[in-house]
JSON list of C-alpha atoms in Angstrom, two decimals:
[
{"chain": "A", "resi": 24, "resn": "MET", "atom": "CA", "xyz": [5.14, 178.35, 32.06]},
{"chain": "A", "resi": 25, "resn": "PRO", "atom": "CA", "xyz": [2.57, 177.22, 29.50]},
{"chain": "A", "resi": 26, "resn": "ARG", "atom": "CA", "xyz": [2.53, 173.45, 28.92]},
{"chain": "A", "resi": 27, "resn": "ILE", "atom": "CA", "xyz": [2.12, 174.03, 25.14]},
{"chain": "A", "resi": 28, "resn": "GLN", "atom": "CA", "xyz": [4.33, 176.50, 23.51]},
{"chain": "A", "resi": 29, "resn": "PRO", "atom": "CA", "xyz": [3.25, 179.46, 21.45]},
{"chain": "A", "resi": 30, "resn": "VAL", "atom": "CA", "xyz": [5.00, 179.56, 17.93]},
{"chain": "A", "resi": 31, "resn": "ASP", "atom": "CA", "xyz": [7.09, 182.40, 17.51]},
{"chain": "A", "resi": 32, "resn": "HIS", "atom": "CA", "xyz": [5.80, 184.54, 15.04]},
{"chain": "A", "resi": 33, "resn": "ALA", "atom": "CA", "xyz": [8.89, 186.08, 13.82]},
{"chain": "A", "resi": 34, "resn": "THR", "atom": "CA", "xyz": [10.25, 182.44, 13.04]},
{"chain": "A", "resi": 35, "resn": "ALA", "atom": "CA", "xyz": [6.87, 180.89, 11.59]},
{"chain": "A", "resi": 36, "resn": "THR", "atom": "CA", "xyz": [6.89, 179.67, 8.25]},
{"chain": "A", "resi": 37, "resn": "GLY", "atom": "CA", "xyz": [4.02, 178.79, 5.31]},
{"chain": "A", "resi": 38, "resn": "GLU", "atom": "CA", "xyz": [0.40, 178.58, 6.62]},
{"chain": "A", "resi": 39, "resn": "THR", "atom": "CA", "xyz": [1.46, 179.08, 10.18]},
{"chain": "A", "resi": 40, "resn": "LYS", "atom": "CA", "xyz": [2.92, 182.53, 9.22]},
{"chain": "A", "resi": 41, "resn": "ASP", "atom": "CA", "xyz": [0.15, 183.47, 6.93]},
{"chain": "A", "resi": 42, "resn": "LEU", "atom": "CA", "xyz": [-2.46, 182.80, 9.95]},
{"chain": "A", "resi": 43, "resn": "LEU", "atom": "CA", "xyz": [-0.37, 184.74, 12.38]},
{"chain": "A", "resi": 44, "resn": "ASP", "atom": "CA", "xyz": [0.15, 187.48, 9.98]},
{"chain": "A", "resi": 45, "resn": "SER", "atom": "CA", "xyz": [-3.59, 187.73, 9.32]},
{"chain": "A", "resi": 46, "resn": "VAL", "atom": "CA", "xyz": [-4.32, 187.95, 13.29]},
{"chain": "A", "resi": 47, "resn": "GLN", "atom": "CA", "xyz": [-1.82, 190.74, 13.60]},
{"chain": "A", "resi": 48, "resn": "SER", "atom": "CA", "xyz": [-3.19, 192.43, 10.77]},
{"chain": "A", "resi": 49, "resn": "ALA", "atom": "CA", "xyz": [-6.55, 192.50, 12.38]},
{"chain": "A", "resi": 50, "resn": "LEU", "atom": "CA", "xyz": [-5.73, 192.84, 15.73]},
{"chain": "A", "resi": 51, "resn": "GLY", "atom": "CA", "xyz": [-2.50, 194.65, 15.68]},
{"chain": "A", "resi": 52, "resn": "ILE", "atom": "CA", "xyz": [-1.03, 191.89, 18.10]},
{"chain": "A", "resi": 53, "resn": "VAL", "atom": "CA", "xyz": [-0.87, 188.05, 18.19]},
{"chain": "A", "resi": 54, "resn": "PRO", "atom": "CA", "xyz": [-2.35, 187.22, 21.50]},
{"chain": "A", "resi": 55, "resn": "ASN", "atom": "CA", "xyz": [-0.91, 183.92, 23.01]},
{"chain": "A", "resi": 56, "resn": "ILE", "atom": "CA", "xyz": [-3.93, 182.07, 22.89]},
{"chain": "A", "resi": 57, "resn": "PHE", "atom": "CA", "xyz": [-3.51, 182.28, 18.81]},
{"chain": "A", "resi": 58, "resn": "ALA", "atom": "CA", "xyz": [0.31, 181.81, 18.66]},
{"chain": "A", "resi": 59, "resn": "THR", "atom": "CA", "xyz": [-0.39, 178.50, 20.63]},
{"chain": "A", "resi": 60, "resn": "MET", "atom": "CA", "xyz": [-3.73, 177.64, 18.79]},
{"chain": "A", "resi": 61, "resn": "VAL", "atom": "CA", "xyz": [-1.35, 177.87, 15.60]},
{"chain": "A", "resi": 62, "resn": "GLN", "atom": "CA", "xyz": [0.74, 174.68, 16.75]},
{"chain": "A", "resi": 63, "resn": "SER", "atom": "CA", "xyz": [-2.49, 173.18, 14.64]},
{"chain": "A", "resi": 64, "resn": "PRO", "atom": "CA", "xyz": [-2.90, 175.54, 12.24]},
{"chain": "A", "resi": 65, "resn": "LYS", "atom": "CA", "xyz": [-6.43, 174.12, 10.75]},
{"chain": "A", "resi": 66, "resn": "VAL", "atom": "CA", "xyz": [-7.61, 174.69, 14.43]},
{"chain": "A", "resi": 67, "resn": "LEU", "atom": "CA", "xyz": [-6.71, 178.12, 14.36]},
{"chain": "A", "resi": 68, "resn": "GLU", "atom": "CA", "xyz": [-8.25, 178.58, 10.93]},
{"chain": "A", "resi": 69, "resn": "GLY", "atom": "CA", "xyz": [-11.24, 177.11, 12.03]},
{"chain": "A", "resi": 70, "resn": "PHE", "atom": "CA", "xyz": [-11.62, 178.74, 15.13]},
{"chain": "A", "resi": 71, "resn": "LEU", "atom": "CA", "xyz": [-10.93, 182.20, 13.47]},
{"chain": "A", "resi": 72, "resn": "ALA", "atom": "CA", "xyz": [-13.41, 181.34, 10.70]},
{"chain": "A", "resi": 73, "resn": "LEU", "atom": "CA", "xyz": [-16.40, 180.63, 13.35]},
{"chain": "A", "resi": 74, "resn": "ASN", "atom": "CA", "xyz": [-15.35, 183.69, 15.23]},
{"chain": "A", "resi": 75, "resn": "ALA", "atom": "CA", "xyz": [-15.68, 185.98, 11.82]},
{"chain": "A", "resi": 76, "resn": "SER", "atom": "CA", "xyz": [-18.77, 184.50, 11.01]},
{"chain": "A", "resi": 77, "resn": "LEU", "atom": "CA", "xyz": [-20.53, 184.87, 14.58]},
{"chain": "A", "resi": 78, "resn": "GLY", "atom": "CA", "xyz": [-19.04, 188.63, 14.49]},
{"chain": "A", "resi": 79, "resn": "LYS", "atom": "CA", "xyz": [-21.73, 189.05, 11.40]},
{"chain": "A", "resi": 80, "resn": "GLY", "atom": "CA", "xyz": [-24.44, 187.21, 13.68]},
{"chain": "A", "resi": 81, "resn": "GLN", "atom": "CA", "xyz": [-27.40, 188.75, 15.33]},
{"chain": "A", "resi": 82, "resn": "LEU", "atom": "CA", "xyz": [-25.96, 189.31, 18.44]},
{"chain": "A", "resi": 83, "resn": "PRO", "atom": "CA", "xyz": [-24.14, 192.65, 19.49]},
{"chain": "A", "resi": 84, "resn": "ALA", "atom": "CA", "xyz": [-20.73, 192.84, 20.06]},
{"chain": "A", "resi": 85, "resn": "GLY", "atom": "CA", "xyz": [-21.03, 193.81, 23.63]},
{"chain": "A", "resi": 86, "resn": "LEU", "atom": "CA", "xyz": [-23.33, 190.93, 24.25]},
{"chain": "A", "resi": 87, "resn": "ARG", "atom": "CA", "xyz": [-20.97, 188.28, 22.80]},
{"chain": "A", "resi": 88, "resn": "GLU", "atom": "CA", "xyz": [-18.11, 189.75, 25.40]},
{"chain": "A", "resi": 89, "resn": "GLN", "atom": "CA", "xyz": [-20.52, 189.54, 28.37]},
{"chain": "A", "resi": 90, "resn": "ILE", "atom": "CA", "xyz": [-21.16, 185.61, 27.40]},
{"chain": "A", "resi": 91, "resn": "ALA", "atom": "CA", "xyz": [-17.70, 185.19, 27.19]},
{"chain": "A", "resi": 92, "resn": "LEU", "atom": "CA", "xyz": [-17.13, 186.56, 30.68]},
{"chain": "A", "resi": 93, "resn": "ALA", "atom": "CA", "xyz": [-19.89, 184.54, 31.94]},
{"chain": "A", "resi": 94, "resn": "VAL", "atom": "CA", "xyz": [-18.59, 181.34, 30.69]},
{"chain": "A", "resi": 95, "resn": "ALA", "atom": "CA", "xyz": [-15.11, 182.42, 31.72]},
{"chain": "A", "resi": 96, "resn": "GLY", "atom": "CA", "xyz": [-16.50, 183.32, 35.24]},
{"chain": "A", "resi": 97, "resn": "ALA", "atom": "CA", "xyz": [-17.90, 179.82, 35.46]},
{"chain": "A", "resi": 98, "resn": "ASN", "atom": "CA", "xyz": [-14.94, 177.93, 34.33]},
{"chain": "A", "resi": 99, "resn": "GLY", "atom": "CA", "xyz": [-12.39, 180.05, 36.25]},
{"chain": "A", "resi": 100, "resn": "CYS", "atom": "CA", "xyz": [-10.38, 180.72, 33.15]},
{"chain": "A", "resi": 101, "resn": "ASP", "atom": "CA", "xyz": [-8.71, 183.92, 33.97]},
{"chain": "A", "resi": 102, "resn": "TYR", "atom": "CA", "xyz": [-6.97, 184.29, 30.58]},
{"chain": "A", "resi": 103, "resn": "CYS", "atom": "CA", "xyz": [-10.69, 184.48, 28.81]},
{"chain": "A", "resi": 104, "resn": "ALA", "atom": "CA", "xyz": [-11.60, 186.94, 31.75]},
{"chain": "A", "resi": 105, "resn": "SER", "atom": "CA", "xyz": [-8.91, 188.90, 30.72]},
{"chain": "A", "resi": 106, "resn": "ALA", "atom": "CA", "xyz": [-8.96, 189.06, 27.28]},
{"chain": "A", "resi": 107, "resn": "HIS", "atom": "CA", "xyz": [-12.85, 189.41, 26.89]},
{"chain": "A", "resi": 108, "resn": "THR", "atom": "CA", "xyz": [-12.74, 192.13, 29.52]},
{"chain": "A", "resi": 109, "resn": "ALA", "atom": "CA", "xyz": [-10.27, 193.87, 27.54]},
{"chain": "A", "resi": 110, "resn": "ILE", "atom": "CA", "xyz": [-12.27, 193.29, 24.22]},
{"chain": "A", "resi": 111, "resn": "GLY", "atom": "CA", "xyz": [-15.56, 194.37, 26.01]},
{"chain": "A", "resi": 112, "resn": "LYS", "atom": "CA", "xyz": [-14.11, 197.70, 27.03]},
{"chain": "A", "resi": 113, "resn": "GLY", "atom": "CA", "xyz": [-13.70, 197.94, 23.22]},
{"chain": "A", "resi": 114, "resn": "ALA", "atom": "CA", "xyz": [-17.04, 197.21, 22.19]},
{"chain": "A", "resi": 115, "resn": "GLY", "atom": "CA", "xyz": [-18.43, 199.92, 24.72]},
{"chain": "A", "resi": 116, "resn": "VAL", "atom": "CA", "xyz": [-19.46, 197.54, 27.91]},
{"chain": "A", "resi": 117, "resn": "SER", "atom": "CA", "xyz": [-18.77, 199.51, 31.14]},
{"chain": "A", "resi": 118, "resn": "ALA", "atom": "CA", "xyz": [-16.00, 198.26, 33.51]},
{"chain": "A", "resi": 119, "resn": "GLU", "atom": "CA", "xyz": [-19.08, 197.53, 36.17]},
{"chain": "A", "resi": 120, "resn": "GLU", "atom": "CA", "xyz": [-20.86, 195.51, 33.51]},
{"chain": "A", "resi": 121, "resn": "LEU", "atom": "CA", "xyz": [-17.68, 193.56, 32.59]},
{"chain": "A", "resi": 122, "resn": "ALA", "atom": "CA", "xyz": [-17.23, 192.80, 36.29]},
{"chain": "A", "resi": 123, "resn": "ASN", "atom": "CA", "xyz": [-20.73, 191.63, 36.84]},
{"chain": "A", "resi": 124, "resn": "SER", "atom": "CA", "xyz": [-20.76, 189.54, 33.99]},
{"chain": "A", "resi": 125, "resn": "LEU", "atom": "CA", "xyz": [-18.05, 187.10, 35.37]},
{"chain": "A", "resi": 126, "resn": "HIS", "atom": "CA", "xyz": [-20.72, 186.51, 37.94]},
{"chain": "A", "resi": 127, "resn": "GLY", "atom": "CA", "xyz": [-23.51, 186.10, 35.13]},
{"chain": "A", "resi": 128, "resn": "GLN", "atom": "CA", "xyz": [-24.89, 189.31, 36.41]},
{"chain": "A", "resi": 129, "resn": "SER", "atom": "CA", "xyz": [-26.30, 192.47, 34.52]},
{"chain": "A", "resi": 130, "resn": "SER", "atom": "CA", "xyz": [-28.20, 195.61, 35.03]},
{"chain": "A", "resi": 131, "resn": "ASP", "atom": "CA", "xyz": [-29.96, 195.16, 31.75]},
{"chain": "A", "resi": 132, "resn": "ALA", "atom": "CA", "xyz": [-32.76, 192.60, 31.81]},
{"chain": "A", "resi": 133, "resn": "LYS", "atom": "CA", "xyz": [-32.41, 191.21, 28.59]},
{"chain": "A", "resi": 134, "resn": "VAL", "atom": "CA", "xyz": [-28.67, 190.52, 29.11]},
{"chain": "A", "resi": 135, "resn": "GLN", "atom": "CA", "xyz": [-29.26, 189.28, 32.57]},
{"chain": "A", "resi": 136, "resn": "ALA", "atom": "CA", "xyz": [-31.63, 186.70, 30.71]},
{"chain": "A", "resi": 137, "resn": "ALA", "atom": "CA", "xyz": [-28.81, 185.56, 28.30]},
{"chain": "A", "resi": 138, "resn": "LEU", "atom": "CA", "xyz": [-26.31, 185.67, 31.27]},
{"chain": "A", "resi": 139, "resn": "SER", "atom": "CA", "xyz": [-28.62, 183.51, 33.31]},
{"chain": "A", "resi": 140, "resn": "PHE", "atom": "CA", "xyz": [-28.96, 180.85, 30.51]},
{"chain": "A", "resi": 141, "resn": "VAL", "atom": "CA", "xyz": [-25.39, 180.68, 29.92]},
{"chain": "A", "resi": 142, "resn": "ARG", "atom": "CA", "xyz": [-24.66, 179.97, 33.37]},
{"chain": "A", "resi": 143, "resn": "ARG", "atom": "CA", "xyz": [-27.14, 177.46, 33.74]},
{"chain": "A", "resi": 144, "resn": "SER", "atom": "CA", "xyz": [-26.11, 175.97, 30.48]},
{"chain": "A", "resi": 145, "resn": "VAL", "atom": "CA", "xyz": [-22.64, 175.43, 31.77]},
{"chain": "A", "resi": 146, "resn": "ALA", "atom": "CA", "xyz": [-23.78, 174.39, 34.98]},
{"chain": "A", "resi": 147, "resn": "THR", "atom": "CA", "xyz": [-25.93, 171.62, 33.49]},
{"chain": "A", "resi": 148, "resn": "ARG", "atom": "CA", "xyz": [-23.80, 170.80, 30.53]},
{"chain": "A", "resi": 149, "resn": "GLY", "atom": "CA", "xyz": [-26.14, 172.02, 28.20]},
{"chain": "A", "resi": 150, "resn": "ARG", "atom": "CA", "xyz": [-29.33, 170.01, 29.92]},
{"chain": "A", "resi": 151, "resn": "VAL", "atom": "CA", "xyz": [-31.31, 173.11, 30.19]},
{"chain": "A", "resi": 152, "resn": "GLU", "atom": "CA", "xyz": [-35.21, 173.06, 30.89]},
{"chain": "A", "resi": 153, "resn": "ASP", "atom": "CA", "xyz": [-37.84, 174.14, 28.52]},
{"chain": "A", "resi": 154, "resn": "SER", "atom": "CA", "xyz": [-38.29, 177.14, 30.86]},
{"chain": "A", "resi": 155, "resn": "ASP", "atom": "CA", "xyz": [-34.63, 178.35, 30.29]},
{"chain": "A", "resi": 156, "resn": "ILE", "atom": "CA", "xyz": [-35.50, 178.77, 26.65]},
{"chain": "A", "resi": 157, "resn": "GLN", "atom": "CA", "xyz": [-38.67, 180.39, 27.37]},
{"chain": "A", "resi": 158, "resn": "SER", "atom": "CA", "xyz": [-36.91, 182.85, 29.51]},
{"chain": "A", "resi": 159, "resn": "LEU", "atom": "CA", "xyz": [-34.83, 184.12, 26.42]},
{"chain": "A", "resi": 160, "resn": "ARG", "atom": "CA", "xyz": [-37.95, 184.40, 24.23]},
{"chain": "A", "resi": 161, "resn": "ALA", "atom": "CA", "xyz": [-39.88, 186.06, 27.06]},
{"chain": "A", "resi": 162, "resn": "VAL", "atom": "CA", "xyz": [-37.31, 189.07, 26.94]},
{"chain": "A", "resi": 163, "resn": "GLY", "atom": "CA", "xyz": [-37.32, 189.25, 23.14]},
{"chain": "A", "resi": 164, "resn": "PHE", "atom": "CA", "xyz": [-34.56, 186.84, 21.75]},
{"chain": "A", "resi": 165, "resn": "SER", "atom": "CA", "xyz": [-35.06, 185.14, 18.38]},
{"chain": "A", "resi": 166, "resn": "GLU", "atom": "CA", "xyz": [-34.76, 181.58, 17.76]},
{"chain": "A", "resi": 167, "resn": "GLY", "atom": "CA", "xyz": [-31.60, 182.55, 15.49]},
{"chain": "A", "resi": 168, "resn": "GLU", "atom": "CA", "xyz": [-30.31, 184.55, 18.81]},
{"chain": "A", "resi": 169, "resn": "VAL", "atom": "CA", "xyz": [-30.94, 181.61, 21.13]},
{"chain": "A", "resi": 170, "resn": "ILE", "atom": "CA", "xyz": [-28.59, 179.28, 18.45]},
{"chain": "A", "resi": 171, "resn": "GLU", "atom": "CA", "xyz": [-26.11, 181.97, 18.40]},
{"chain": "A", "resi": 172, "resn": "ILE", "atom": "CA", "xyz": [-25.99, 182.43, 22.31]},
{"chain": "A", "resi": 173, "resn": "VAL", "atom": "CA", "xyz": [-25.54, 178.43, 22.40]},
{"chain": "A", "resi": 174, "resn": "THR", "atom": "CA", "xyz": [-22.82, 178.67, 19.77]},
{"chain": "A", "resi": 175, "resn": "HIS", "atom": "CA", "xyz": [-20.87, 181.36, 21.68]},
{"chain": "A", "resi": 176, "resn": "ILE", "atom": "CA", "xyz": [-21.21, 179.18, 24.72]},
{"chain": "A", "resi": 177, "resn": "GLY", "atom": "CA", "xyz": [-19.61, 176.34, 22.88]},
{"chain": "A", "resi": 178, "resn": "VAL", "atom": "CA", "xyz": [-16.73, 178.63, 21.49]},
{"chain": "A", "resi": 179, "resn": "ASN", "atom": "CA", "xyz": [-16.07, 180.09, 24.83]},
{"chain": "A", "resi": 180, "resn": "LEU", "atom": "CA", "xyz": [-16.09, 176.50, 26.36]},
{"chain": "A", "resi": 181, "resn": "PHE", "atom": "CA", "xyz": [-13.44, 175.50, 24.19]},
{"chain": "A", "resi": 182, "resn": "THR", "atom": "CA", "xyz": [-11.18, 178.22, 24.83]},
{"chain": "A", "resi": 183, "resn": "ASN", "atom": "CA", "xyz": [-11.69, 178.06, 28.45]},
{"chain": "A", "resi": 184, "resn": "TYR", "atom": "CA", "xyz": [-10.44, 174.34, 28.10]},
{"chain": "A", "resi": 185, "resn": "PHE", "atom": "CA", "xyz": [-7.75, 175.36, 25.50]},
{"chain": "A", "resi": 186, "resn": "ASN", "atom": "CA", "xyz": [-6.37, 177.79, 28.25]},
{"chain": "A", "resi": 187, "resn": "HIS", "atom": "CA", "xyz": [-6.67, 175.47, 31.16]},
{"chain": "A", "resi": 188, "resn": "ILE", "atom": "CA", "xyz": [-5.14, 172.69, 29.42]},
{"chain": "A", "resi": 189, "resn": "ALA", "atom": "CA", "xyz": [-2.03, 174.60, 27.35]},
{"chain": "A", "resi": 190, "resn": "GLU", "atom": "CA", "xyz": [-1.70, 177.22, 30.44]},
{"chain": "A", "resi": 191, "resn": "THR", "atom": "CA", "xyz": [-1.53, 179.89, 27.95]},
{"chain": "A", "resi": 192, "resn": "ASP", "atom": "CA", "xyz": [0.42, 182.70, 29.61]},
{"chain": "A", "resi": 193, "resn": "ILE", "atom": "CA", "xyz": [-2.13, 185.92, 30.10]},
{"chain": "A", "resi": 194, "resn": "ASP", "atom": "CA", "xyz": [-1.12, 188.63, 27.56]},
{"chain": "A", "resi": 195, "resn": "PHE", "atom": "CA", "xyz": [-3.73, 191.14, 28.29]},
{"chain": "A", "resi": 196, "resn": "PRO", "atom": "CA", "xyz": [-4.40, 192.99, 31.82]},
{"chain": "A", "resi": 197, "resn": "VAL", "atom": "CA", "xyz": [-4.89, 190.35, 34.34]},
{"chain": "A", "resi": 198, "resn": "VAL", "atom": "CA", "xyz": [-8.64, 189.78, 35.52]},
{"chain": "A", "resi": 199, "resn": "GLN", "atom": "CA", "xyz": [-9.09, 186.99, 37.88]},
{"chain": "A", "resi": 200, "resn": "THR", "atom": "CA", "xyz": [-11.93, 184.93, 37.81]},
{"chain": "A", "resi": 201, "resn": "PRO", "atom": "CA", "xyz": [-14.03, 183.95, 41.38]},
{"chain": "A", "resi": 202, "resn": "GLN", "atom": "CA", "xyz": [-11.92, 182.17, 43.40]},
{"chain": "A", "resi": 203, "resn": "ASP", "atom": "CA", "xyz": [-14.62, 179.13, 43.87]},
{"chain": "A", "resi": 204, "resn": "ALA", "atom": "CA", "xyz": [-14.61, 178.67, 39.84]},
{"chain": "A", "resi": 205, "resn": "ARG", "atom": "CA", "xyz": [-11.05, 178.49, 39.81]},
{"chain": "A", "resi": 206, "resn": "ALA", "atom": "CA", "xyz": [-10.63, 175.98, 42.68]},
{"chain": "A", "resi": 207, "resn": "ALA", "atom": "CA", "xyz": [-13.32, 173.69, 40.96]}
]
């Protein structure tokens, strides 16, 4: 049972209803994370705006989902693992790559460099070494792409923590994170 209750879209009014209507229009559903986040409409508004902006960024959709999965795997967030596996499939990432991303692994060298950086960033709370940044540059990531990777880490840390604290009910096909991450 969630610690923070989601808002019922059917009874929402005002700004809350408008935000949930826009989510429904864009996604065809209102995921529980958004129905819960809208308890503070400005939080959901800001979150959606940042995600919309990042969606127009330099990183491809598949890589964005793999980054989200690497963060979810590191933090043991089953809600985000479930949501981003479903979204990643829609972005054309194979089931095998999505599963590997939860462990910070990829068969693609450039994606692997990004996921290794993501996992190192989460493990060190952002206190990476010069060599960690250089490993991204070595496989062709631009300065702007590095900044976007860092921003995706932050956005996903927020949603991981949000779901842990709220105990958001999973409303996607359930994907469990590695047991050791959930125990931490």
